[in-house]
Coordinates of C-alpha atoms and ligand atoms in Angstrom, one line a residue:
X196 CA 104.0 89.7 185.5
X197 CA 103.3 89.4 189.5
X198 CA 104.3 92.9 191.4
X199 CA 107.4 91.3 192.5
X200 CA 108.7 90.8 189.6
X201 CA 107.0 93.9 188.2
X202 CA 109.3 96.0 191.0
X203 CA 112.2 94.0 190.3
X204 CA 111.8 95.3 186.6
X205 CA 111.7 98.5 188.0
X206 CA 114.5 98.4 189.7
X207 CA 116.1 97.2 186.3
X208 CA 114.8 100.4 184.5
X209 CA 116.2 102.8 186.9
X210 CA 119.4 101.2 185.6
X211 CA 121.1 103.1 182.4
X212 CA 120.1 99.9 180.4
X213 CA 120.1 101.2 177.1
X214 CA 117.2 99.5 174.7
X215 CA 115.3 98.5 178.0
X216 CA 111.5 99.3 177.6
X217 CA 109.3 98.4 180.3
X218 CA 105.8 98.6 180.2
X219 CA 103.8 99.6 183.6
X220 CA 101.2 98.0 185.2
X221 CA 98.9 100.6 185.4
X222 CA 97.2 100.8 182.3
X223 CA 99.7 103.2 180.4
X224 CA 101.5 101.1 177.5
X225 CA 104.6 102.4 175.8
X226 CA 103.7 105.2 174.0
X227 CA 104.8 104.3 170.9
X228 CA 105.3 100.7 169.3
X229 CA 107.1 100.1 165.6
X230 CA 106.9 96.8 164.8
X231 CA 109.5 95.2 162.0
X232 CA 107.0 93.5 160.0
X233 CA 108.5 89.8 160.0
X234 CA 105.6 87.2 160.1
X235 CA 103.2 86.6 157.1
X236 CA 99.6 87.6 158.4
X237 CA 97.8 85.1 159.1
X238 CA 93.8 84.7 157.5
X239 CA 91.3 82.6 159.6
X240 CA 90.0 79.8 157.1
X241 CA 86.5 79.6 155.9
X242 CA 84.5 77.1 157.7
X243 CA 82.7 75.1 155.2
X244 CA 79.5 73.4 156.4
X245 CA 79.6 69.6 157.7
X246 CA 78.0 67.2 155.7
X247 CA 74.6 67.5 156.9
X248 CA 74.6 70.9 156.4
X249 CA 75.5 71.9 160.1
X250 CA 78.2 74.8 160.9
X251 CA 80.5 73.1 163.4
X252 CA 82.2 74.9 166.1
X253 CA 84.3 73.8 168.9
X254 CA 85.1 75.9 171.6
X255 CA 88.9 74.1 172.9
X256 CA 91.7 75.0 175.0
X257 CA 94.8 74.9 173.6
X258 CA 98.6 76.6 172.9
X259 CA 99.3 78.9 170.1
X260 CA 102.5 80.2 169.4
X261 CA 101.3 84.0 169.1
X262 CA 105.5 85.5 169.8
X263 CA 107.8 83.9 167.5
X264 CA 109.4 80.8 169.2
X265 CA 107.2 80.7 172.6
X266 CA 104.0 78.8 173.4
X267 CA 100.8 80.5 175.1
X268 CA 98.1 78.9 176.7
X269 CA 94.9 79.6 174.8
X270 CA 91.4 79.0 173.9
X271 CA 90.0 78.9 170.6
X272 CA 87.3 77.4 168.1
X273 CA 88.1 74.6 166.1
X274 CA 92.0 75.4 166.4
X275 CA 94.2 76.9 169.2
X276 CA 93.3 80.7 168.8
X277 CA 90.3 83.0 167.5
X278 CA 87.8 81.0 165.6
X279 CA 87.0 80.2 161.5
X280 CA 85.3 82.7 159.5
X281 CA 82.0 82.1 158.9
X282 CA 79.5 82.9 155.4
X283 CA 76.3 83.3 155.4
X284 CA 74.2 84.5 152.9
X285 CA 70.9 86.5 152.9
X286 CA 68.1 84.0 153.0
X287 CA 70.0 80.9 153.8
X288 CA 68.7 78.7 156.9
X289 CA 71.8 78.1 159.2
X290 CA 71.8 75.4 161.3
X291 CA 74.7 75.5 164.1
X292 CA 76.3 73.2 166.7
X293 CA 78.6 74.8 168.9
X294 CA 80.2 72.2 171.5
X295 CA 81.8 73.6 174.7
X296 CA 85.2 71.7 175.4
X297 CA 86.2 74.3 177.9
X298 CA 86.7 73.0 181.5
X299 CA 84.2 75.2 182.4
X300 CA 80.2 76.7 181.1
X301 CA 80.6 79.7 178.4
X302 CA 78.0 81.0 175.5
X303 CA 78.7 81.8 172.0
X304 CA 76.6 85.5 171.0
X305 CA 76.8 86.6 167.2
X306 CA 77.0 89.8 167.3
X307 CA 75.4 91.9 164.3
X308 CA 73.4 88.9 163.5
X309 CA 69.5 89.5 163.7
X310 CA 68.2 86.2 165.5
X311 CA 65.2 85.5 167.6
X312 CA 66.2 85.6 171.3
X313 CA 67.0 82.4 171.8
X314 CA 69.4 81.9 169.6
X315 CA 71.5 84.9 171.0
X316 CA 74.1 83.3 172.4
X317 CA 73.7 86.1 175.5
X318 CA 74.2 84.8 179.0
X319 CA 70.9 83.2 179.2
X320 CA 71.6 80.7 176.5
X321 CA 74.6 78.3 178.5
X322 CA 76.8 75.5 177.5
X323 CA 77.5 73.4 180.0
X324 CA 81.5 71.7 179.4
X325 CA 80.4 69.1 177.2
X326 CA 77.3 70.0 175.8
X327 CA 76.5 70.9 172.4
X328 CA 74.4 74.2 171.5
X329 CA 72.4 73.9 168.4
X330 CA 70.9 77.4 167.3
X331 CA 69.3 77.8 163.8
X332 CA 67.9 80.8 162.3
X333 CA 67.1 82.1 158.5
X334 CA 69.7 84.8 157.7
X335 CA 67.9 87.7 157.2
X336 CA 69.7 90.7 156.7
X337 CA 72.0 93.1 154.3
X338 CA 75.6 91.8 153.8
X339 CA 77.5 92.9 156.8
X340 CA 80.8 92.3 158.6
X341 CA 79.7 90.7 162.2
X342 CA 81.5 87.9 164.7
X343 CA 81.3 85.8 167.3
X344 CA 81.7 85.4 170.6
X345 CA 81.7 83.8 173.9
X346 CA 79.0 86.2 176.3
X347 CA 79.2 84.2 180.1
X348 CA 78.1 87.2 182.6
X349 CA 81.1 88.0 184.4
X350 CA 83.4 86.0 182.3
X351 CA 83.4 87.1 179.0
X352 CA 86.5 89.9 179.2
X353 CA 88.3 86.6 179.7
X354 CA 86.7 84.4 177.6
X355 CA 87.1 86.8 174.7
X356 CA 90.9 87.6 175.8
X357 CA 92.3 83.8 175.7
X358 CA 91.2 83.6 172.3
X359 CA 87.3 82.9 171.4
X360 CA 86.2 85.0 168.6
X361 CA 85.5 84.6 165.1
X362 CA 84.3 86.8 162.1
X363 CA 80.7 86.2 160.7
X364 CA 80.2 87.5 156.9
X365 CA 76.8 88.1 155.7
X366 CA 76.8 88.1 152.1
X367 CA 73.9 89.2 149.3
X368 CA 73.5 88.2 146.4
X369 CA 73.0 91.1 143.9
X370 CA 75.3 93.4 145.8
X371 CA 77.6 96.3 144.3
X372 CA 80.6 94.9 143.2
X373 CA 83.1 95.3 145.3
X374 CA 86.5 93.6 146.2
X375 CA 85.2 90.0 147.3
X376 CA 88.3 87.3 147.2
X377 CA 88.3 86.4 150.7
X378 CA 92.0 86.5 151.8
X379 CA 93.3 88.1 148.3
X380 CA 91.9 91.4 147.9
X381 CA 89.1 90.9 150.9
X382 CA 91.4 91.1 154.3
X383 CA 90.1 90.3 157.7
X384 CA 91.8 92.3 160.3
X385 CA 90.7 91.3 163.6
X386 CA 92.6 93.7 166.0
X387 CA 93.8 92.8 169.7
X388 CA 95.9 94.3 172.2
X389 CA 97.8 91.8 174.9
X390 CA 100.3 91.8 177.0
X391 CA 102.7 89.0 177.4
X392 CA 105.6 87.4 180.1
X393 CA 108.8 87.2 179.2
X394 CA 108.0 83.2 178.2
X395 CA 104.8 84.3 176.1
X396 CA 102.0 83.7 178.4
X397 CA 99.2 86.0 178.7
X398 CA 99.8 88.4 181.0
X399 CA 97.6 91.2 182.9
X400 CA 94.2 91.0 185.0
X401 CA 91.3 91.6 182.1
X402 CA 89.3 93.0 185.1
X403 CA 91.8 95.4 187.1
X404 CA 91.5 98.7 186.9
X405 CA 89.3 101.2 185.0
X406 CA 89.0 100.0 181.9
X407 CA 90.6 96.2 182.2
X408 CA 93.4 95.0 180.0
X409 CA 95.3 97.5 177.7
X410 CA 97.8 96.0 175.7
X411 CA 101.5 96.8 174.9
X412 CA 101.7 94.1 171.9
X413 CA 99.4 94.0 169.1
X414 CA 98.1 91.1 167.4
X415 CA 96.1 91.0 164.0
X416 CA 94.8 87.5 163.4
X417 CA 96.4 86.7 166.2
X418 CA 99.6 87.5 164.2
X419 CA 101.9 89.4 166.3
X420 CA 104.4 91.5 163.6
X421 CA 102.2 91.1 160.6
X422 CA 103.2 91.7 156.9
X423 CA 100.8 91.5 154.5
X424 CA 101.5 91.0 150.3
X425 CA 98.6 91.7 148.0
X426 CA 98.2 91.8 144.1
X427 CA 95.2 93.5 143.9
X428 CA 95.5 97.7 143.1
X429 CA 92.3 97.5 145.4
X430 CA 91.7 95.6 149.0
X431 CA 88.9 95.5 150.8
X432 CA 90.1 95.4 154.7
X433 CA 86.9 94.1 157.3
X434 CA 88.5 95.4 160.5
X435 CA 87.2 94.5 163.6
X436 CA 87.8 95.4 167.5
X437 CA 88.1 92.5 169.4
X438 CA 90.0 94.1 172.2
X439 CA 89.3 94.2 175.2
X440 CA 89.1 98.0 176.2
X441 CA 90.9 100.1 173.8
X442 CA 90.4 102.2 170.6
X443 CA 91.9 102.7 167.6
X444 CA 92.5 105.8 165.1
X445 CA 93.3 103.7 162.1
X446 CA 95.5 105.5 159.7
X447 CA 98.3 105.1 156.9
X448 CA 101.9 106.7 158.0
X449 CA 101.8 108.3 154.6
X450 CA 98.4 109.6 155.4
X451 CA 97.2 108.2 152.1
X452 CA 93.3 108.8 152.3
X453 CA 90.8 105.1 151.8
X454 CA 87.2 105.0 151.2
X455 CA 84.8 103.8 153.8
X456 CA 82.6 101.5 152.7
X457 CA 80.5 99.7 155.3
X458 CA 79.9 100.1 159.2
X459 CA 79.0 97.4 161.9
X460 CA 75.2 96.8 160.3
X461 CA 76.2 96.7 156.6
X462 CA 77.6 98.4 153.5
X463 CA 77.0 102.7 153.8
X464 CA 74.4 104.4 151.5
X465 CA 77.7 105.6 149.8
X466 CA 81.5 105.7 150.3
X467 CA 83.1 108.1 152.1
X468 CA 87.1 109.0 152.3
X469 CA 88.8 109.7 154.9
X470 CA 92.3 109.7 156.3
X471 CA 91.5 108.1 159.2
X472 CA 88.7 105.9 161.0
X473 CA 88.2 105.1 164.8
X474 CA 87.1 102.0 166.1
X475 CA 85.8 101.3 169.7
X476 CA 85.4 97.5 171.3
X477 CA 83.2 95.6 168.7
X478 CA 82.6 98.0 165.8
X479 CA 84.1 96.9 162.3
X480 CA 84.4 99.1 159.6
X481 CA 85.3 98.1 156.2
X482 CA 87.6 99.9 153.8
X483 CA 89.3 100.3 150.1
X484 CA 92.6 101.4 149.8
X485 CA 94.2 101.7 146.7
X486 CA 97.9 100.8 146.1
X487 CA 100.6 101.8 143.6
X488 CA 102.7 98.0 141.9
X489 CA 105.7 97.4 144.5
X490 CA 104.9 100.0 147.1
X491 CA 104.9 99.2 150.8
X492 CA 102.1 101.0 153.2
X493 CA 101.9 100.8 156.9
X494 CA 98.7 100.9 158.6
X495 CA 98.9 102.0 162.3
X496 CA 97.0 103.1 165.3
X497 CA 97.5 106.6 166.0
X498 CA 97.3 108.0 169.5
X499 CA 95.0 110.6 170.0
X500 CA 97.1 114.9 170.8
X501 CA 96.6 114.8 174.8
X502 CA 93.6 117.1 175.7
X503 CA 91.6 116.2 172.2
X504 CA 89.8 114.3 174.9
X505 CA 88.7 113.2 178.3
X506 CA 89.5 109.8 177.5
X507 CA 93.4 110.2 177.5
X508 CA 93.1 111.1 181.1
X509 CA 91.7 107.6 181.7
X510 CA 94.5 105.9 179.4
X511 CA 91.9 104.2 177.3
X512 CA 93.1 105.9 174.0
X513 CA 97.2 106.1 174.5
X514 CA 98.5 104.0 172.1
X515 CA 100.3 103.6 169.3
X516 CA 100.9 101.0 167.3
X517 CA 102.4 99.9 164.2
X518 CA 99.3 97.3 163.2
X519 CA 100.6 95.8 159.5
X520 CA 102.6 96.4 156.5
X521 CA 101.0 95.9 153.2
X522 CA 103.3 95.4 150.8
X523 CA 102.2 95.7 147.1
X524 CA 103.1 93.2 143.8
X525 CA 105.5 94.2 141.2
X526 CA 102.2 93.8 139.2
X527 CA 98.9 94.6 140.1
X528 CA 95.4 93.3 139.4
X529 CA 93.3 95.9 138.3
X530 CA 89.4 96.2 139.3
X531 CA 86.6 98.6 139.3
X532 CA 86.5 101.4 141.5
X533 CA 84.2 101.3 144.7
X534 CA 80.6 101.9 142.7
X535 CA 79.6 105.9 143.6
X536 CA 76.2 103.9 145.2
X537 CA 76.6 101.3 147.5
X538 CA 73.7 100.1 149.4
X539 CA 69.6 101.4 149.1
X540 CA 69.0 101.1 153.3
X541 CA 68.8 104.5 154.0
X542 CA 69.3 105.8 158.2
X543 CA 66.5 104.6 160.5
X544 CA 64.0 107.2 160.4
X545 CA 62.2 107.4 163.5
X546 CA 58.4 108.9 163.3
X547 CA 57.6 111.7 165.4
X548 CA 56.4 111.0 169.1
X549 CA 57.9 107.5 168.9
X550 CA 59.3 106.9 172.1
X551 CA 62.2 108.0 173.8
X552 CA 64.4 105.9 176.5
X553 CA 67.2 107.3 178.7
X554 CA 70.0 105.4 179.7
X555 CA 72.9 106.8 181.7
X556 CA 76.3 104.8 182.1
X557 CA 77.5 104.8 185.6
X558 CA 80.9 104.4 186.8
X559 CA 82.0 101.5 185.5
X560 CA 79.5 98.7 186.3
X561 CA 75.6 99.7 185.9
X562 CA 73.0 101.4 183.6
X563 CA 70.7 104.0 185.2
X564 CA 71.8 103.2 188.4
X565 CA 71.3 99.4 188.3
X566 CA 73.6 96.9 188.2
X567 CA 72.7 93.4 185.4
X568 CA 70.6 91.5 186.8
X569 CA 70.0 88.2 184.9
X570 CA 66.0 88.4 186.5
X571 CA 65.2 91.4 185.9
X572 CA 63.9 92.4 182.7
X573 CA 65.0 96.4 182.1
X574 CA 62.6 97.3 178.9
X575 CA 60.1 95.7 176.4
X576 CA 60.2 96.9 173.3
X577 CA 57.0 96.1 170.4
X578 CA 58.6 94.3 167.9
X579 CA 59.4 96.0 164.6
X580 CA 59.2 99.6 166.8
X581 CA 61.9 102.6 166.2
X582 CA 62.6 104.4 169.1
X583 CA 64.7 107.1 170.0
X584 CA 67.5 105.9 172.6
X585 CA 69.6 108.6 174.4
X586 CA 72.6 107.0 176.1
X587 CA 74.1 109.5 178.6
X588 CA 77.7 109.6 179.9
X589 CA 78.5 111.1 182.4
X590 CA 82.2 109.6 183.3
X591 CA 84.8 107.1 181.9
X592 CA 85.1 106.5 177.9
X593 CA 82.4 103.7 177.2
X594 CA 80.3 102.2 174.0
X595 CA 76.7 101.2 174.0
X596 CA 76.2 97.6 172.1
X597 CA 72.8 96.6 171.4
X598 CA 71.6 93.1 170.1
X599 CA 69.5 92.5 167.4
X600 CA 68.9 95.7 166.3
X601 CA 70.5 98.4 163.2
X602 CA 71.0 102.1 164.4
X603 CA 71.5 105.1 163.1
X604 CA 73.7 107.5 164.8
X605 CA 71.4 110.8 165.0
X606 CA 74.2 113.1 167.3
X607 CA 76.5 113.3 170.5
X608 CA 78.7 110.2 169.0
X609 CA 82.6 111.2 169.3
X610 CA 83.8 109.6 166.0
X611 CA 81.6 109.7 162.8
X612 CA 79.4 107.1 161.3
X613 CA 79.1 108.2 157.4
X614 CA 75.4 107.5 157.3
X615 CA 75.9 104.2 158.2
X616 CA 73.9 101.7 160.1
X617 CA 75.7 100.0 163.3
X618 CA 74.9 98.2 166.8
X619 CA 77.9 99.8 168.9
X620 CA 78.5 103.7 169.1
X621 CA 81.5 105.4 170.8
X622 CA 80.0 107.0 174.2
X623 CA 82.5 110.1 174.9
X624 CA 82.9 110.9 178.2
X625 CA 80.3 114.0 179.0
X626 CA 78.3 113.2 175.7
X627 CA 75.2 111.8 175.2
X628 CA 74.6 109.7 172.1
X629 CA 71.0 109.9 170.7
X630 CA 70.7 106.9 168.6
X631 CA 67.4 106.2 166.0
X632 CA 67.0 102.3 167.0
X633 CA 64.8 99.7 164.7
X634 CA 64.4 97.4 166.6
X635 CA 64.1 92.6 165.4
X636 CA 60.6 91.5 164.3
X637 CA 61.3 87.9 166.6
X638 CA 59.6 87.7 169.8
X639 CA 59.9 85.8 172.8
X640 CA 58.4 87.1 175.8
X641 CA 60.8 85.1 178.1
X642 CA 64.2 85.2 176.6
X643 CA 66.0 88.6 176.3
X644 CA 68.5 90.7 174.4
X645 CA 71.1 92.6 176.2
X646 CA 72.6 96.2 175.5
X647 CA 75.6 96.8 177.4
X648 CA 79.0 98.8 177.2
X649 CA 81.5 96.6 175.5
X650 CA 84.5 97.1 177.2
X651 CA 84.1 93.8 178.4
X652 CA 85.4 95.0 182.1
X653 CA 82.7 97.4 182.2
X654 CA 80.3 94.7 180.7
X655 CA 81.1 91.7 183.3
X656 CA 81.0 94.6 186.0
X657 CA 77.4 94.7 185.4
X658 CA 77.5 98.0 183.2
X659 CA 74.4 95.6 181.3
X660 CA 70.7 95.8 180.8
X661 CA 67.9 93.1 179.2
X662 CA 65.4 93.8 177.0
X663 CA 62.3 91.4 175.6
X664 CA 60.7 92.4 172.2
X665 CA 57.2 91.2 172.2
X666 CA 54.1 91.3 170.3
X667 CA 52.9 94.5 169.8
X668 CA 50.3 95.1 172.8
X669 CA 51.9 92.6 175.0
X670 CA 54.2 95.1 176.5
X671 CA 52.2 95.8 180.0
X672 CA 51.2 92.1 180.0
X673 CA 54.8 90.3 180.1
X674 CA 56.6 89.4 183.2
X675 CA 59.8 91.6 183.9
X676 CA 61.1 89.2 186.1
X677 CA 62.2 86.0 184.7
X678 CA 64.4 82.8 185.3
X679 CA 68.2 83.0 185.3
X680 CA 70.2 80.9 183.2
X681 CA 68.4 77.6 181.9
X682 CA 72.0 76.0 183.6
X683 CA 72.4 79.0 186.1
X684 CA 74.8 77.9 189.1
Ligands
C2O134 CU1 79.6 91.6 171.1 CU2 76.6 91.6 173.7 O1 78.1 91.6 172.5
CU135 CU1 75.9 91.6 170.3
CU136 CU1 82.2 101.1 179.6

């Protein structure tokens, strides 16, 4: 909505309209939003392999109808909006092409996934319109909940927000049994927050204001309304963030309590339950929730009691939403409980005098004072090292991503991580985060890794910093200033 029409909605409001609910355009959604639970969720499809082994993705504009009976303009792999799910299992060499069709140069990151630099998908690694990328890698990691997506500098709040991003599962053979029929009683839940005109167009700058684009509607799946019917007493839900800016406080409207099974790196040491789970801009969590044959549960996000914290002053954390109704068969099938044990990989333990980096998040647009620079490289890290990283935060609510590497959250995070391993931690304002980081075994003393906040304003702002992970003694030898983009413009 432009401002004229935005005042001329104003004007309307003023009027004893009854029904009427205007959103404002300055970051503050309606507080509350019940949804009526009318379209069937949608589940991404599995992308099976090509023939010659190749995982085939197609980045593509297109038009999805996201509100019942009106047509968006979006982008999306292989189909309209979001992208395939993706398998991969532990072990397994993966081999992908990823073909830009955009009218313009984008990059595809996998986020969670441990790849040499190269493969990354960060801004260095571009694909020109036309092109085709063609990374490979041999999966090496514990089963995990991860996705994709586009990583351009300075374009990826709007790359991300038209549509491109997809879920990446990491599975391992020899696992706990858990809940694992993908769409049946294992339920992707990739969470979004839009606005929309009045004919069903995006609406809203991504990169206005603090914090960018906060949604009034949400989408799950990109399923605006969602219902969801299940036959399973137990259901696994992988939820990720794929929002732009805003958090969730995940919880039931009857307050039933779940188990917590897995954070962003991979399944926790055990489950924990809670009543409720946060989620910041790219975590993903994984839960069990039991359900009773016939009953109907709602899941929402719950908006944080102004004054819990700073970040309601900033309208990051306002919402509330109605996310999805999960309605329950007549007739259940039963399965084991979540096993008491879960995974053997323990926190990162860090040894004493291991090194300790400081990184402070300004504003909302640079790292200890510094802006991204796609030349400069900001640290070099021995491969295989664990380091101690305090991230310091002085202002606005942000997160702290970093690539290729599993954390463990040792204090100062605002939400709690259940001994789990992740890559993105909720930065409180006035907190500082002190994170025990093992850092990827690949090396590659030109190409590096980012760690950035992922509210993808703050991100494209610059709010971004590159590190290489080299040889072990190489570290005073490499060059911190490198090449920009192989296709930089
Ligand atoms: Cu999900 Cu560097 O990002
Ligand atoms: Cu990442
Ligand atoms: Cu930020």
């Amino acid at each position: 909505m432009d401002r004229r029409q935005f005042l001329a909605l104003g004007a309307l409001a003023a009027l004893p309209v009854a029904g009427l609910a205007v959103s404002c355009d300055d970051g503050s959604p309606r507080p509350a939003q019940r949804l009526n639970f009318t379209n069937r969720l949608r589940i991404p499809p599995v992308l099976a392999p090509e023939s010659d082994g190749r995982i085939g993705l197609n980045m593509q504009a297109g038009s999805a109808e996201l509100l019942a009976g009106k047509t968006a303009a979006t982008w999306g792999f292989n189909g309209s909006y979001l992208g395939p799910t993706i398998r991969l299992r532990r072990g397994e060499q993966v081999r992908m092409a990823v073909t830009n069709r955009l009218p313009e140069l984008s990059t595809v990151h996998w986020h969670g996934i441990r790849v040499p630099a190269a493969m990354d998908g960060g801004p260095h690694q571009l694909i020109l319109p036309g092109e085709t990328w063609t990374p490979q890698w041999t999966v090496d990691q514990p089963a995990s909940t991860c996705w994709y997506h586009p990583h351009p500098h300075g374009s990826t709040a709007m790359h991300v927000h038209k549509g491109l991003a997809g879920l990446l599962l990491v599975d391992e053979p020899g696992g706990p049994e858990l809940p694992d029929r993908y769409g049946e009683n294992d339920i992707p839940l990739i969470l979004q927050d839009k606005r929309f005109t009045a004919k069903g167009e995006f609406a809203g700058d991504v990169l206005t204001g603090t914090f960018g684009l906060l949604g009034d509607t949400m989408l799950v799946n990109g399923t605006h309304d969602p219902y969801l019917e299940v036959a399973h007493r137990r259901v696994r839900f992988r939820v990720l963030n794929a929002s732009n800016a805003r958090m969730y406080h995940l919880v039931f409207a009857d307050n039933r309590r779940f188990q917590v099974i897995a954070t962003d790196a991979g399944l926790l040491p055990a489950p924990v339950e809670v009543g409720t789970v946060a989620l910041t801009p790219g975590e993903r969590v994984e839960i069990v929730v039991e359900f009773a044959a016939g009953e109907s549960a709602i899941l929402r996000s719950q908006a944080r009691e102004h004054g819990m914290d700073l970040n309601d002053d900033y309208g990051i954390d306002k919402g509330d939403f109605d996310i999805l109704r999960i309605t329950a068969a007549a007739r259940l099938t039963d399965g084991p409980p979540v096993p008491a044990r879960l995974s053997p990989v323990g926190p990162v333990q860090v040894p004493s005098g291991a090194p300790v980096r400081r990184f402070t998040l300004n504003g909302s647009g640079s790292i200890n004072g510094r802006e991204m620079d796609p030349s400069r490289i900001d640290e070099v890290i021995p491969a295989g090292a664990k380091e101690i990283w305090e991230v310091r935060n002085p202002g606005f609510a942000h997160n702290f991503h970093i690539h290729e590497v599993a954390f463990t959250v040792l204090d100062g995070g605002g939400e709690p991580t259940y001994g789990g391993r992740k890559d993105t931690v909720f930065v409180p304002p006035g907190k500082t985060v002190r994170l025990a980081v093992e850092f990827g075994r690949h090396t590659d003393p030109r190409a590096p890794y980012m760690f950035h906040c992922h509210i993808l304003r703050h991100e494209d702002n610059g709010m971004m910093g590159q590190f290489l992970i080299v040889e072990p003694g190489t570290e005073n030898s490499v060059s911190r200033h490198i090449p920009g983009p192989a296709h930089g413009h």
